[in-house]
């Protein structure tokens, strides 16, 4: 599916005839940029477009989403809780220092130090207990419990030159280095010629924050930015008529709506949950709201290519009449079902509200600031429905959707099914891949049988690209590989 | 402008009655009253915002990220001191404000006051150009409204009515569409260059131009009836001379006074304009910080804006007194 | 114009405003509930006179396939409720405070007027932003909030008039003859305060409709899919290039409403002389 999507949509228009230029300048406009130049303090996905250009990780995802070598060229599982990584030779930081095992150890220790500034990254490598130097080329990482996805986790730890931990501009090993920074506004990067990943194509790269999508689209049209991330799908589609290209790739993210019975007891009735699942025309939803940049999904969280994806699970299909009769059977006509979400997802949530209103519910969208929505999502919601998109393109594993797993005290359960939560807990420590796959499939079946969640679609990451960029390659985690951009004359 | 209703200077609203003391005594009293007002304004503003931004959401969620566990969330909250009782946080906050210590941004780690002050110049530039444009265009329009022929008056009057009725955000969208997208003359967003200043200024100044024009026209009408103008005209001064040498200078203080009072309205308008045009001023900084619940930056921005508004009022008031002795008499 | 019986400067804006209100509140009922509902298959259809239009959608559809005529009228319900409601609230609050300050004077006067001065120094939109982010954004909340945004002007106008009336000879004489404060206020002060505040109310409606629009535009208005003129404009902005009609209708409605409200205020000011000079000094639209 990956390859297909890329051929179909990735800048296929004439890279062959257009002459490419070296040392180009490229500007990427995004609705938000990294809040910090320090990758360990950067927020989850917003900062990744920046950190990917300046820093490397021990391992990474290749274009197909498989684990591939990066700063580590080989790795070996010593026992259930220990993995040794052998480092790539002759890698230097832009500060001039050489990469060695001690540097990696220092990075792990910094993130695990308990400093709240690093909480996001600490959460990503939560199972890691310690790292130590075996030799200057070999790092040993030890986890507190057996961790099936330690390698996936290590794709999220950016390695910084320890000498520059407290510097204004931390140094990395990636193909670019920071030359200018205005907090929250723009990051200017210039090629780091001695990087092991450096290429000739792009010399200057600017990452510019333009929060208003309308302004962002204007900026793309006027040529002030070459690549836009965060445009509404509709706008992106409109731009295709003016010579712009849309490059998109499944990001592993699943568009869903949580149905929280703790807030609205009527949601404990499986007929109500089923009615909700039958109310949505998912093909129409993807076409209209996601601009076609996604795959309709009414069956499960994980998509093809992920461990535990189950081809045979049935998908809930749009059936207005059955949905309506289930609503009247359950006696919940006129039930108020407000949907909480954050500004980013306002349009898809509004479409869901429209579908629910069509089968006799009363639904409206409550747009919360991210700062209010995250506690709503993580801890306790006052609203029965939550529209969100799972953010697991960074782990490419079911473990990322911890929200449906076991709950902590004070935390609201989204899936109050003990069997699901037990399976979630046991699969993460299961090192036998076949057994683990069976467990994850069983989890998917439970969610499907119970209609426990409203599945909508698997969404793509979408970049809209100016005509002068003839190729915009994306990494396995659907982020821009700026050093490999091809700019035509 | 986003707000249409503006109360103009009300002479003597808070000024204590003249007690017939010396000029120095009056000035000291006035300064004292100003200082009290400044402090009250700041305290009120800071207190209101302090509680408002804390009543829902906090930066811990944004910092920890959507994939955090509840324990991590709690740890981040404790690390930021957000687990203390609200009143204790408020007391500590007031203590810090007295020492001008606003702490550091939760997200960037940079000094909050530095962040706020760093964003102020861009807004100042925007406000100054807006005021200049509104005076430079508004005064001629006002003269035309009062002195123009029938057709001119109708055309200018209609334009001014429109200018007062089109909201800033609608005007801004139209400007972007016309000048950036259709014509490609101006950058659609950004700050730092002269070109990026044009559209935000236009969007912000349109309402002020109309107000200035109406005010100038009204003042001219009033001033024309006064004796000294009739005397000047009788002495054979040309109409133009009467206008420029006598009538306009007399209208000027009222216009200037309105601009000073309008500063907080202009700042409200600037917030919308800065967000719309991604113009890096203090308004956009503040809105971003409110949405992210970056408390230190919210407080520092509010403090800087509050001080700025009050200082403009105080300085403007002083200048007006120097400009027009009648105001000084009226307010004494 | 008045000599011929009808004052057009008064009745034209008043007529348009009444017509707008009736259309917004009655129109959607006539058009039926179906028109305002989501129909993703019919999205972004142009108005009737353009190629590609859909029958029964005379002003086109929005990004969710909803009828723009219905949406614009429904949006008006919210914007007008908030604008008229908050303006009424502001004038009521202002009259009470202004009477207290102007008629009784003393420390009441000083506190109220100092409060007004301080409040004016606050950039109101900033406070509104923070408040809506916290308490949410239902129509009642918006009305209360915008009442806070508009109370200073009627307070000042009322106070100045009350102050002046109180020192008139006949009022002083009546007070000397033992007339009660309440009687004096009702008999002498209110008749002058009311018309002046009707003028202020008119101008305030226009101003508050715009502020409601700005808040909705920044994403802090009523909850979607409920429409308001501001949030329709915000949602339509990205489609300006290809579907201009989404932004055009609500923008037009705001502009017409504000022009009419201001024109009505001007006409009323010309009609009643009571307090006209005070209003001239305080309001300069």
XYZ file of N, CA and C in Angstrom, chain A residues 302-391:
270
model
N -5.000 -0.681 13.937
C -3.767 -0.809 13.163
C -4.064 -1.047 11.694
N -3.176 -0.572 10.845
C -3.376 -0.782 9.419
C -2.398 -1.812 8.884
N -2.569 -2.157 7.635
C -1.734 -3.148 6.965
C -0.258 -2.778 7.135
N 0.570 -3.798 7.397
C 1.990 -3.543 7.574
C 2.390 -3.464 9.033
N 1.404 -3.379 9.929
C 1.686 -3.310 11.356
C 1.463 -4.683 11.973
N 2.264 -5.014 12.952
C 2.136 -6.292 13.624
C 0.768 -6.397 14.295
N -0.013 -7.401 13.877
C -1.320 -7.597 14.488
C -2.473 -7.118 13.630
N -2.180 -6.583 12.438
C -3.260 -6.179 11.530
C -4.034 -7.421 11.105
N -5.355 -7.351 11.140
C -6.172 -8.522 10.819
C -7.075 -8.216 9.625
N -6.692 -8.839 8.496
C -7.408 -8.671 7.235
C -8.873 -9.079 7.317
N -9.146 -10.071 8.179
C -10.458 -10.715 8.147
C -11.495 -10.010 9.009
N -11.071 -8.999 9.787
C -12.050 -8.310 10.644
C -13.043 -7.545 9.780
N -14.348 -7.663 10.072
C -15.332 -6.921 9.279
C -15.288 -5.434 9.607
N -15.664 -4.624 8.610
C -15.685 -3.185 8.806
C -17.136 -2.721 8.945
N -17.406 -1.829 9.883
C -18.755 -1.267 9.988
C -19.003 -0.400 8.761
N -20.132 -0.670 8.083
C -20.439 0.097 6.877
C -21.622 1.008 7.136
N -21.693 2.073 6.341
C -22.744 3.076 6.467
C -24.114 2.448 6.238
N -25.007 2.535 7.211
C -26.350 1.965 7.077
C -27.308 2.838 7.892
N -27.823 3.861 7.234
C -28.628 4.877 7.897
C -29.863 4.271 8.573
N -30.534 3.382 7.861
C -31.784 2.839 8.389
C -31.550 2.000 9.628
N -30.522 1.142 9.561
C -30.251 0.303 10.737
C -29.815 1.154 11.918
N -28.995 2.157 11.618
C -28.543 3.039 12.692
C -29.737 3.696 13.374
N -30.679 4.194 12.547
C -31.860 4.864 13.105
C -32.698 3.882 13.928
N -32.859 2.644 13.411
C -33.714 1.704 14.139
C -33.033 1.276 15.439
N -31.700 1.182 15.443
C -30.998 0.865 16.691
C -31.197 1.986 17.707
N -31.175 3.237 17.212
C -31.362 4.371 18.111
C -32.738 4.313 18.759
N -33.769 4.009 17.950
C -35.115 3.995 18.544
C -35.307 2.755 19.409
N -34.658 1.647 19.002
C -34.721 0.431 19.814
C -34.142 0.675 21.208
N -33.030 1.415 21.239
C -32.391 1.691 22.520
C -33.072 2.851 23.239
N -34.001 3.501 22.543
C -34.741 4.604 23.159
C -33.891 5.822 23.488
N -32.967 6.167 22.591
C -32.067 7.292 22.898
C -32.193 8.415 21.872
N -33.386 8.561 21.268
C -33.546 9.679 20.331
C -33.326 10.995 21.070
N -32.650 11.908 20.398
C -32.444 13.225 20.995
C -31.354 13.262 22.052
N -30.646 12.144 22.243
C -29.553 12.097 23.218
C -28.467 13.113 22.832
N -28.007 13.866 23.824
C -26.960 14.858 23.529
C -25.595 14.203 23.579
N -24.868 14.311 22.475
C -23.540 13.706 22.399
C -22.516 14.725 21.893
N -22.147 15.686 22.727
C -21.132 16.651 22.291
C -19.774 15.971 22.084
N -19.045 16.452 21.088
C -17.729 15.884 20.779
C -16.662 16.904 21.142
N -15.753 16.526 22.035
C -14.635 17.416 22.343
C -13.478 17.084 21.411
N -12.789 18.120 20.957
C -11.603 17.893 20.151
C -10.734 19.147 20.227
N -9.674 19.191 19.447
C -8.816 20.361 19.449
C -8.863 20.992 18.058
N -8.431 22.259 17.967
C -8.642 23.051 16.750
C -8.218 22.303 15.482
N -7.141 21.548 15.582
C -6.608 20.820 14.432
C -7.639 19.884 13.809
N -8.507 19.305 14.636
C -9.456 18.300 14.147
C -10.883 18.825 14.078
N -11.042 20.143 14.014
C -12.391 20.707 14.071
C -13.254 20.208 12.912
N -12.702 20.235 11.704
C -13.518 19.884 10.536
C -13.967 18.417 10.569
N -13.074 17.442 10.763
C -13.566 16.058 10.817
C -14.536 15.823 11.963
N -14.296 16.461 13.113
C -15.220 16.282 14.237
C -16.583 16.863 13.886
N -16.584 17.978 13.167
C -17.850 18.596 12.778
C -18.608 17.676 11.823
N -17.875 16.997 10.945
C -18.526 16.061 10.031
C -19.138 14.896 10.813
N -18.425 14.395 11.826
C -18.969 13.307 12.649
C -20.242 13.774 13.340
N -20.201 15.001 13.875
C -21.399 15.554 14.524
C -22.558 15.586 13.534
N -22.267 15.964 12.293
C -23.306 16.005 11.259
C -23.925 14.631 11.041
N -23.086 13.587 10.983
C -23.604 12.224 10.803
C -24.473 11.797 11.989
N -24.013 12.134 13.198
C -24.769 11.728 14.386
C -26.109 12.450 14.446
N -26.120 13.734 14.058
C -27.387 14.475 14.052
C -28.369 13.868 13.061
N -27.839 13.267 11.992
C -28.714 12.704 10.956
C -29.425 11.441 11.441
N -28.928 10.774 12.501
C -29.624 9.573 12.980
C -30.365 9.844 14.286
N -30.508 11.113 14.641
C -31.381 11.415 15.760
C -30.694 11.804 17.053
N -29.355 11.916 17.049
C -28.677 12.434 18.231
C -28.586 13.949 18.117
N -28.191 14.590 19.214
C -27.909 16.025 19.167
C -26.438 16.197 19.471
N -25.675 16.543 18.471
C -24.230 16.585 18.667
C -23.671 17.928 18.229
N -22.726 18.442 19.000
C -22.007 19.644 18.600
C -20.537 19.451 18.957
N -19.691 20.332 18.430
C -18.256 20.164 18.623
C -17.753 21.179 19.643
N -17.046 20.703 20.655
C -16.429 21.585 21.633
C -14.938 21.644 21.316
N -14.505 22.770 20.801
C -13.090 22.886 20.434
C -12.310 23.367 21.649
N -11.387 22.552 22.122
C -10.568 22.940 23.269
C -9.163 23.281 22.810
N -8.499 24.166 23.583
C -7.076 24.388 23.322
C -6.357 23.080 23.579
N -5.219 22.935 22.926
C -4.434 21.724 23.126
C -4.153 21.515 24.617
N -3.896 22.630 25.327
C -3.544 22.518 26.742
C -4.703 21.995 27.578
N -5.933 22.232 27.130
C -7.083 21.705 27.855
C -7.471 20.330 27.321
N -7.249 20.116 26.020
C -7.680 18.871 25.414
C -6.816 17.692 25.854
N -5.535 17.906 26.031
C -4.671 16.778 26.397
C -5.053 16.189 27.755
N -5.263 17.016 28.788
C -5.782 16.421 30.039
C -7.161 15.776 29.847
N -8.002 16.367 29.017
C -9.307 15.766 28.720
C -9.126 14.369 28.157
N -8.205 14.263 27.222
C -7.959 12.985 26.568
C -7.247 12.006 27.502
N -6.223 12.510 28.193
C -5.387 11.611 28.993
C -6.035 11.202 30.302
N -6.713 12.157 30.960
C -7.174 11.877 32.315
C -8.685 11.699 32.379
N -9.414 12.798 32.194
C -10.848 12.734 32.446
C -11.543 13.722 31.525
N -12.556 13.227 30.846
C -13.311 14.077 29.944
C -14.677 14.381 30.541
N -15.177 15.603 30.274
C -16.549 15.925 30.667
C -17.489 15.654 29.502
N -16.939 15.327 28.373
C -17.753 15.138 27.174
C -17.755 13.667 26.780
N -18.906 13.149 26.354
C -19.014 11.709 26.088
C -18.195 11.248 24.889
N -18.000 12.155 23.905
C -17.270 11.756 22.703
C -15.995 12.586 22.568
N -14.925 11.931 22.181
C -13.661 12.640 21.946
C -13.171 12.275 20.553
N -13.033 13.283 19.691
C -12.447 13.002 18.389
C -10.946 13.217 18.486
N -10.171 12.235 18.097
C -8.714 12.408 18.081
C -8.101 11.483 17.049
N -6.850 11.655 16.813
C -6.147 10.750 15.911
C -4.962 10.180 16.653
N -4.869 8.864 16.643
C -3.760 8.246 17.366
C -2.463 8.687 16.712
N -1.478 8.912 17.552
C -0.251 9.556 17.094
C 0.846 8.517 17.051
